[in-house]
XYZ file of C-alpha atoms in Angstrom:
491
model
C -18.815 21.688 9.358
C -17.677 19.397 6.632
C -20.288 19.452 3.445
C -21.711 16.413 1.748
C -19.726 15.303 -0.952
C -21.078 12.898 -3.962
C -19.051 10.655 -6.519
C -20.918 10.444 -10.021
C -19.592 8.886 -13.148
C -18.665 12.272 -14.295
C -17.032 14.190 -11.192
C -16.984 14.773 -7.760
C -20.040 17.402 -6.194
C -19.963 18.997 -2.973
C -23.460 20.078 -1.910
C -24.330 21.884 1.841
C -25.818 20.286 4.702
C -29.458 22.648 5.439
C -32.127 21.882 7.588
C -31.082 18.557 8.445
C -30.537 17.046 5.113
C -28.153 16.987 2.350
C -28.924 19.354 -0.866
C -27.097 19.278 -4.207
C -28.035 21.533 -6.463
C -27.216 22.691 -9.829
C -25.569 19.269 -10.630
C -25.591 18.447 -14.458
C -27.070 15.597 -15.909
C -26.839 16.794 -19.983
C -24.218 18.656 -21.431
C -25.578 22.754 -21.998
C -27.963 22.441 -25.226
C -26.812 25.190 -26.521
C -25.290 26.302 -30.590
C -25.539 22.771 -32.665
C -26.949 21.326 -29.995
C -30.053 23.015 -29.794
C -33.100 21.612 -30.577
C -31.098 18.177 -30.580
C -31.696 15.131 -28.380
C -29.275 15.625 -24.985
C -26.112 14.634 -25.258
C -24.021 13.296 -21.731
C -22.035 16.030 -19.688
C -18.615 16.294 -19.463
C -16.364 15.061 -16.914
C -14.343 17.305 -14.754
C -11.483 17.152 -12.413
C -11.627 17.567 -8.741
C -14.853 18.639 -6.782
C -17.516 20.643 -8.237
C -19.442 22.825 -6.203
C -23.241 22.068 -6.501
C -24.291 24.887 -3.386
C -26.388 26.967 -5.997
C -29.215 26.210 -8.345
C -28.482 26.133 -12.056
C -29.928 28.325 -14.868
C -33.401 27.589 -15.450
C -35.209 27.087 -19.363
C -36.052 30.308 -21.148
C -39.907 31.129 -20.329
C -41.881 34.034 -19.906
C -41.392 36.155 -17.176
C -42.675 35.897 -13.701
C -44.285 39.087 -12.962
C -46.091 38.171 -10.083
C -43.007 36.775 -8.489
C -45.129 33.166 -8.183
C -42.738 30.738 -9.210
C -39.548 32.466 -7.918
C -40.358 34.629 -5.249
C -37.374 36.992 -4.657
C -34.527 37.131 -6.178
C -35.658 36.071 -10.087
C -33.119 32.928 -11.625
C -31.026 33.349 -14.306
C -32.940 31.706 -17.848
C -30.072 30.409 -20.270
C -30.244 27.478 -22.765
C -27.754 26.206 -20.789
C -30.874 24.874 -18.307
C -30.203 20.568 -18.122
C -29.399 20.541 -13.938
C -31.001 18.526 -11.331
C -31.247 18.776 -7.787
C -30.933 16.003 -4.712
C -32.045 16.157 -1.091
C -31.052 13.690 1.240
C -31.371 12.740 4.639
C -28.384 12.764 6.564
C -27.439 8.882 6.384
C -28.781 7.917 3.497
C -28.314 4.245 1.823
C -30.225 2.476 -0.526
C -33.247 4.616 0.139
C -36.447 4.873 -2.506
C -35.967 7.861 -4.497
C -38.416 10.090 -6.002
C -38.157 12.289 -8.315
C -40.110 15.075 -9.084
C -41.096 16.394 -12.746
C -42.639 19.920 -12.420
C -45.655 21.673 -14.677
C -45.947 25.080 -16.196
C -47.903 23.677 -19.333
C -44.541 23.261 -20.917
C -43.787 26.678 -21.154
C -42.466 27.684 -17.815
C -41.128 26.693 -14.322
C -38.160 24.882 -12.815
C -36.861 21.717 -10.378
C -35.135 25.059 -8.355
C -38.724 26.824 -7.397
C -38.510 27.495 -3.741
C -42.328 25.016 -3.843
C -40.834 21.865 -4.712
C -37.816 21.802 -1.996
C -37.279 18.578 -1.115
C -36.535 18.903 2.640
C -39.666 17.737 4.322
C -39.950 15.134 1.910
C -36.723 13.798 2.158
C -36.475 14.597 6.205
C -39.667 13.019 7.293
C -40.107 10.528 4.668
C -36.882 8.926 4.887
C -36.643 9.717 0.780
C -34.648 10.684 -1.556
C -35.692 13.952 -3.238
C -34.746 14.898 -6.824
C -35.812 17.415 -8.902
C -35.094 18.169 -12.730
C -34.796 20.840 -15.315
C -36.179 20.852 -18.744
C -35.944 22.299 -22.174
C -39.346 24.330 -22.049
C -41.411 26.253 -25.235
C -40.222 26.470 -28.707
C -36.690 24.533 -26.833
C -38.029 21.583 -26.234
C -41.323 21.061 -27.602
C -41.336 22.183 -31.217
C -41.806 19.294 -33.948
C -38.091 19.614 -35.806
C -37.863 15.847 -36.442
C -39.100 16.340 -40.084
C -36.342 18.030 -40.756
C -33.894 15.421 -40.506
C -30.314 15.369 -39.572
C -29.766 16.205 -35.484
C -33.114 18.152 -35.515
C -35.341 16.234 -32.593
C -38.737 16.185 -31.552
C -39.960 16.421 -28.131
C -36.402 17.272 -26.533
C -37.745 18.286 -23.183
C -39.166 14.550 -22.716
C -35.692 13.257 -24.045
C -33.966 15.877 -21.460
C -36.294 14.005 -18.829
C -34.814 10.388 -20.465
C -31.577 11.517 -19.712
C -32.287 12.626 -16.252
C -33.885 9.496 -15.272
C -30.627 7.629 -16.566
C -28.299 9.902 -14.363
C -29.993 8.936 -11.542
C -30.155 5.084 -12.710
C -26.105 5.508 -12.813
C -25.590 7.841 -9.517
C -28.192 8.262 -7.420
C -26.406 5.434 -5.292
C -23.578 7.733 -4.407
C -26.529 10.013 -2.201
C -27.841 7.798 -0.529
C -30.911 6.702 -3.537
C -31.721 3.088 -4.420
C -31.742 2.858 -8.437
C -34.023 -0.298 -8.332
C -36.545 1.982 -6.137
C -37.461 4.968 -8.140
C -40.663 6.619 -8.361
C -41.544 9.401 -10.723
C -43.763 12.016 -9.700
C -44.993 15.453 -11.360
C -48.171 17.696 -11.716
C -49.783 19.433 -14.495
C -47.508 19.250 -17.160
C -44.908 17.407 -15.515
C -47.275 14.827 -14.815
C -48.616 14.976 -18.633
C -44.963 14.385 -19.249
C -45.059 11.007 -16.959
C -47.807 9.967 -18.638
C -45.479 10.452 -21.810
C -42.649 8.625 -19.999
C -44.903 5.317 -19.732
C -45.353 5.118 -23.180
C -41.779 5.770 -24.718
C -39.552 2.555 -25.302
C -36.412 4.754 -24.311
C -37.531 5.355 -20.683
C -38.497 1.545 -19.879
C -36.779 0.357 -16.599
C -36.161 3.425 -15.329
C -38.320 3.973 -12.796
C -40.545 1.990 -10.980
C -43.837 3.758 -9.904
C -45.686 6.559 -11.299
C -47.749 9.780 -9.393
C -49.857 11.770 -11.855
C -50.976 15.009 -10.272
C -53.359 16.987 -12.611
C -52.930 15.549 -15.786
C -52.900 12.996 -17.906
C -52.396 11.688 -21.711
C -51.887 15.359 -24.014
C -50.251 14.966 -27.499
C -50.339 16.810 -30.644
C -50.723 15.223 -33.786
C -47.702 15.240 -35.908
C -49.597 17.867 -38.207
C -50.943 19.804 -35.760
C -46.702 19.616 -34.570
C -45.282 20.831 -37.691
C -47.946 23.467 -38.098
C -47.160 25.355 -34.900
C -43.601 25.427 -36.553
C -44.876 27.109 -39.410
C -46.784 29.329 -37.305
C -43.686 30.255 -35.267
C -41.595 30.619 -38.491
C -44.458 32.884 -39.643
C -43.672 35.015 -36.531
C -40.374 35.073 -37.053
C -40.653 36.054 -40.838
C -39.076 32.538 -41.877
C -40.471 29.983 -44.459
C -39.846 25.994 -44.435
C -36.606 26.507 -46.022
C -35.140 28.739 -43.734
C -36.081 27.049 -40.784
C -32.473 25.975 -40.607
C -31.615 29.282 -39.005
C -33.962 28.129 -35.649
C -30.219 27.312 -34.705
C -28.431 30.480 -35.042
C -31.200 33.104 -33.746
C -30.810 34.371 -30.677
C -32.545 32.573 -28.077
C -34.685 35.686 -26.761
C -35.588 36.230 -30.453
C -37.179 32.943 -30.309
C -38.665 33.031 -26.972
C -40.423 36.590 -27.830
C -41.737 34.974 -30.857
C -43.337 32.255 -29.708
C -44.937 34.256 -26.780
C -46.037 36.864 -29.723
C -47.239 33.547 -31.655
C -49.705 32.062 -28.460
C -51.009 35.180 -28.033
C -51.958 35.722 -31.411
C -53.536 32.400 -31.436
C -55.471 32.060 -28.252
C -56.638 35.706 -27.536
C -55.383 35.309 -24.321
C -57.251 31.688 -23.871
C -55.391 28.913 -21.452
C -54.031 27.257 -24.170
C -50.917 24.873 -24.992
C -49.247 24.864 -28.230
C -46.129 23.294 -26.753
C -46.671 19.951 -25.476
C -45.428 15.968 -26.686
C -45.979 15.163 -30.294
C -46.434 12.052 -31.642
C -42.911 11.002 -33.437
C -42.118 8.031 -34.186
C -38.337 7.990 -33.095
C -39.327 9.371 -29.783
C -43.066 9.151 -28.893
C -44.467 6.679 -31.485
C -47.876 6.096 -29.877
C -50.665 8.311 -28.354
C -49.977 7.593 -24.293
C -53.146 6.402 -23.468
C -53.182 3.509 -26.118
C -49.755 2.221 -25.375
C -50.892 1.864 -21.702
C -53.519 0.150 -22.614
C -51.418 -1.909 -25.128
C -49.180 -2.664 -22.278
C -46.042 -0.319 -22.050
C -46.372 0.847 -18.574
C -46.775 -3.280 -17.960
C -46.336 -4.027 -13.836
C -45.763 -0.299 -13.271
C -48.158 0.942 -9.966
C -49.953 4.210 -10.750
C -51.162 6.349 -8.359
C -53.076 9.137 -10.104
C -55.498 12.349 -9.378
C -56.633 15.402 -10.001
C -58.536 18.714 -8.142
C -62.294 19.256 -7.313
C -62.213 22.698 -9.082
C -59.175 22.478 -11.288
C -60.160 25.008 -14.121
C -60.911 28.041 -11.372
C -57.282 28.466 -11.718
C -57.496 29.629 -15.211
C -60.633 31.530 -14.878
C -59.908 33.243 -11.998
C -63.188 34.914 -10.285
C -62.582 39.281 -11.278
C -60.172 38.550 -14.111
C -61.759 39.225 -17.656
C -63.261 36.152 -18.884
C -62.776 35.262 -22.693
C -65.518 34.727 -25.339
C -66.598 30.719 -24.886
C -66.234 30.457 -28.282
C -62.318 31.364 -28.203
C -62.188 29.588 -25.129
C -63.531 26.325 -26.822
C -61.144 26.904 -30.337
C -58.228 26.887 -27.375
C -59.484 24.106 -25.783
C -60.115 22.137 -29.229
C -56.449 23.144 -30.236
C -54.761 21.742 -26.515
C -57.047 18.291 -27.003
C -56.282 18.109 -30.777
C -60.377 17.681 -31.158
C -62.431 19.236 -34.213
C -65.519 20.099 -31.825
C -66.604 20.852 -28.339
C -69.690 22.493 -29.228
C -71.920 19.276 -27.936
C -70.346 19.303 -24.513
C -70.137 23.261 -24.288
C -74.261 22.787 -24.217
C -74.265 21.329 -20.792
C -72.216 24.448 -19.411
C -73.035 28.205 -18.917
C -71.317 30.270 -20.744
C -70.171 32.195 -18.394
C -66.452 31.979 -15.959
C -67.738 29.356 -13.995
C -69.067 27.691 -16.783
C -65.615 27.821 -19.041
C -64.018 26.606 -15.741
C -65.994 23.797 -15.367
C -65.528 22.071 -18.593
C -61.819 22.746 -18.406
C -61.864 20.658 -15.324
C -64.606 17.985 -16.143
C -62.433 17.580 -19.673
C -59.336 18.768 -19.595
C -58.387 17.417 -16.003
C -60.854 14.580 -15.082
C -61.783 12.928 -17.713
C -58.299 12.384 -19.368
C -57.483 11.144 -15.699
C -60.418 8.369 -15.774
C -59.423 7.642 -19.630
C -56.029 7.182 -18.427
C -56.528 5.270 -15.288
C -59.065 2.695 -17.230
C -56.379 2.128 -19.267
C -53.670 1.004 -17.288
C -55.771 -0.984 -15.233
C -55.123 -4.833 -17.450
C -51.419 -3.955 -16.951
C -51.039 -3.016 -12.979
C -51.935 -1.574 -9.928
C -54.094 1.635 -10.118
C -54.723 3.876 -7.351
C -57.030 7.310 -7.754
C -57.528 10.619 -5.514
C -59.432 13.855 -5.755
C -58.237 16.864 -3.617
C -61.335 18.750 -2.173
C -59.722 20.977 0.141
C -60.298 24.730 -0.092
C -59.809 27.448 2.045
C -63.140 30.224 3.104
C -62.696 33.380 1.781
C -59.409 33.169 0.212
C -59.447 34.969 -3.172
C -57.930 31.938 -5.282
C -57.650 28.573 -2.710
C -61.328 29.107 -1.594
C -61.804 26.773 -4.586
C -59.667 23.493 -4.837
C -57.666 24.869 -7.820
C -54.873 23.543 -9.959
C -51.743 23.050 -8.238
C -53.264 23.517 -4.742
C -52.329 20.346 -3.812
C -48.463 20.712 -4.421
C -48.009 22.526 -1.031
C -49.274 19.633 0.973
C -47.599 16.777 -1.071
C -43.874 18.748 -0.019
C -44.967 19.444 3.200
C -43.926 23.435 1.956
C -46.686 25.398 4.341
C -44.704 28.488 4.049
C -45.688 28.457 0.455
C -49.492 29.593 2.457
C -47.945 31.924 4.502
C -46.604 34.097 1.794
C -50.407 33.785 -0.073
C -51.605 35.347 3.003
C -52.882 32.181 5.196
C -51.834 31.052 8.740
C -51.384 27.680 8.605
C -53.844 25.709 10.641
C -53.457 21.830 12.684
C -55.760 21.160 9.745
C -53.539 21.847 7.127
C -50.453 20.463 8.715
C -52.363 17.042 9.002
C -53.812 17.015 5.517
C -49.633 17.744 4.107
C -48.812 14.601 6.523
C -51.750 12.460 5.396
C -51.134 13.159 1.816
C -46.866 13.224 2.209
C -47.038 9.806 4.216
C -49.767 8.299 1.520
C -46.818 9.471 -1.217
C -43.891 8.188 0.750
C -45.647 4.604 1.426
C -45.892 4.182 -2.429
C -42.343 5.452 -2.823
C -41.112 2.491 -0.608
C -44.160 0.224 -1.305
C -45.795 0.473 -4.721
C -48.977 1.176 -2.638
C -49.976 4.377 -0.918
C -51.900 2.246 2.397
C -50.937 3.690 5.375
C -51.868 3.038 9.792
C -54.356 5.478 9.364
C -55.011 5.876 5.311
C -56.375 2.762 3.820
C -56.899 3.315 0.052
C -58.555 0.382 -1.863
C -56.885 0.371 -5.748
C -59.188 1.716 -8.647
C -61.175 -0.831 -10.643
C -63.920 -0.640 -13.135
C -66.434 -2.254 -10.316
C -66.693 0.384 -7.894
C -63.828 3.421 -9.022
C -63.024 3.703 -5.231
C -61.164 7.402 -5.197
C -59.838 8.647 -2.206
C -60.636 12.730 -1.395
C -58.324 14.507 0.396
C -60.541 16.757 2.570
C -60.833 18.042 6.043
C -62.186 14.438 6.981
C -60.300 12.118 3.925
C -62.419 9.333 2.574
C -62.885 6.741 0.101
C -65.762 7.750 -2.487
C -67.108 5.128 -4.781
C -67.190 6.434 -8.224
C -67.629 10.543 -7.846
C -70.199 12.424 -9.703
C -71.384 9.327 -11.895
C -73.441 11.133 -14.066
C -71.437 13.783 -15.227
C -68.569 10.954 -15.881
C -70.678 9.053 -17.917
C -71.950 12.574 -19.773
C -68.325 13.110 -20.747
C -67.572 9.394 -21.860
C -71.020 9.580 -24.298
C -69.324 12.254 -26.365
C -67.491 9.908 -28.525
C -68.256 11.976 -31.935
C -65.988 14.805 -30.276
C -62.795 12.652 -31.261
C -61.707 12.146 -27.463
């Protein structure tokens, strides 16, 4: 059987025909940022002659290990600098089709486009799609705040490595079958923190059409807050401003231990994120949520959510629970807030308590902040998962990411937590991947059998994804309006 083969701008890539579609993998979009080029904004690859195999996943970003084998089950990827790849799934006779591409989460600091969750096939095969998925510089790689340093140093590389994969697919998606006037961007977590990022930088107008947010919403650091986790991790590294040169010789490991030592010694072992977007005014010159609202995602459709119980995933029921004041200094430190003290009142202190306002706040809130926002400027269309599983140790709650397996239509993903996969289950992934694929080609997620009204100010119709999906006007009204009071907080 003959394999797929692509023309880009750079080379020729041969990919394998699996499952019924098309797959590239490994194909590079950035040239390796690796010796000078570390820490600077990506820089094209180079071309090469004849074809170039693209059967095998690419080296992901350095992160922290995966112990528990959750993000690459089997077989653990190689981690190199040399991490800029992508990944395209196609159906069979693809032409002009809409193209999606997905931007995954890890809260900056870990994950890949190659984790066996976000496979593209059922997407692509049953959508009629174009699936990509992306790499990114993760951690002290490609969120540390180096642009006041001057010279090549950059800020907020792992959204510029995102820039530049958004422009190789502008300039080649065509030759797989993809439609460059048709794409939709579409992440979780962190990767959808990062879209949120995306709709405010000038450098990624035009290119992409539509936006799904998954779990998250406008996160930035000040630029102080930026350059002090520098110092911090130059601290760890027993460097001072002056040295911090050196960031570019040091092994990469030595880095990547040191910033792990670093969080650890700041949180106490709090969720916390201490590499995220920066405001920087060559890359990211305004807080997210105000350039919405001032008009930079203009005509841009949204379609944006988050999970009934999203903070159970980070206080897990039997793990040890921190102190709520550490918890709160962590929280205060992701939000870039002085004090949560007020809203911590209305919350036990307890693990259910912790997990609550890490949902209410963290999640929720910045999705309603961010949703109000965009509303002058386009179309706005909101969701809440509900769906949990009974007795299941984690998904008996609707935690973060326990959506992601029903968006990709990737059931197995349940099989290997432990679950047989129920008629339930396989219509909620079809409901929710048909909903996805209908913005994709549309701008609006309306399907036969899913009408979903947009969001508005008037009634904040929100569609829950449940057993029995329906349209809710304006959830839990109270506690929204509870977390909107809070102004004196600083969020």
């Amino acid at each position: 059987m003959r394999q797929p083969e692509a023309a880009t701008i750079y080379g020729t890539v041969r990919g394998i025909r699996k499952d019924g579609v098309n797959v590239w993998r490994g194909v590079p979009f950035a040239a390796p940022p690796v010796g000078e080029l570390r820490f600077c904004a990506p820089l094209p690859p180079e071309s090469w002659e004849g074809v170039r195999d693209a059967s095998d996943f690419g080296p992901v970003s350095h992160q922290p290990p995966d112990r528990k084998g959750t993000r690459f089950p089997g077989e653990p990827p190689v981690h190199d600098e040399d991490c800029l790849y992508l990944n395209v799934w196609a159906p069979l006779e693809a032409e002009s089709l809409p193209v999606m591409v997905w931007i995954h989460g890890g809260t900056f600091l870990t994950g890949a486009g190659s984790q066996p969750l976000f496979d593209g096939t059922a997407l692509a095969l049953d959508g009629n799609v174009v699936v990509v998925s992306v790499n990114y510089r993760l951690g002290p790689f490609g969120f540390l705040h180096l642009s006041p340093l001057g010279g090549t140093f950059s800020s907020n590389a792992g959204l510029l490595d995102q820039i530049a994969a958004l422009e190789w697919v502008r300039d080649n998606i065509g030759g797989f079958g993809g439609d460059p006037r048709r794409v939709t961007v579409f992440g979780e977590s962190a990767g959808s923190m990062s879209i949120a990022a995306l709709l405010a930088m000038p450098a990624a107008r035009g290119l992409f059409a539509g936006a799904i947010m998954q779990s998250g919403a406008s996160q930035t650091l000040k630029p102080a807050q930026g350059w002090g986790i520098v110092l911090e991790l130059l601290a760890e590294l027993g460097l001072g401003r002056e040295d911090a040169g050196k960031l570019r010789t040091l092994p990469a490991e030595t880095i990547a231990q040191a910033a792990g030592r670093m969080i650890q010694r700041l949180t106490g072992g709090s969720p916390g994120m201490f590499f995220q977007p920066v405001i920087d005014p060559l890359t990211l010159p305004e807080e997210p949520v105000r350039a919405v609202s001032n008009g930079s995602a203009q005509g841009i459709p949204v379609l944006i959510g988050t999970n009934r119980h999203e903070g159970d995933y980070f206080f897990r029921e039997g793990a040890p629970v921190p102190e709520i004041g550490q918890s709160l200094r962590a929280l205060e430190q992701a939000l870039g807030v002085p004090d949560l003290s007020e809203l911590a009142a209305h919350y036990p202190a307890t693990r259910e308590g912790q997990a609550g306002i890490m949902t209410d706040l963290f999640f929720w809130r910045s999705a309603v902040a961010f949703a109000e926002s965009l509303l002058e400027h386009g179309p706005v269309w909101m969701y809440r998962f509900d769906w949990v599983v009974e007795a299941h140790s984690l998904l008996s709650k609707a935690v973060h990411t326990a959506e992601i397996p029903y968006v990709f239509g990737n059931l197995s993903h349940l099989r290997r937590m432990g679950l047989a996969v129920s008629p339930a289950m396989k219509t909620l992934s079809g409901r929710m991947r048909s909903a996805w694929v209908a913005f994709a080609y549309s701008g609006k997620p309306d399907t036969a059998r899913l009408q979903w009204p947009q969001y508005s100010l008037a009634d904040r119709a929100t569609l829950i994804f449940d057993e029995a999906s329906s349209v809710m006007k304006d959830p839990q009204p109270d506690k929204r309006r509870l977390l909107f009071s809070l102004k004196e907080t600083g969020i």
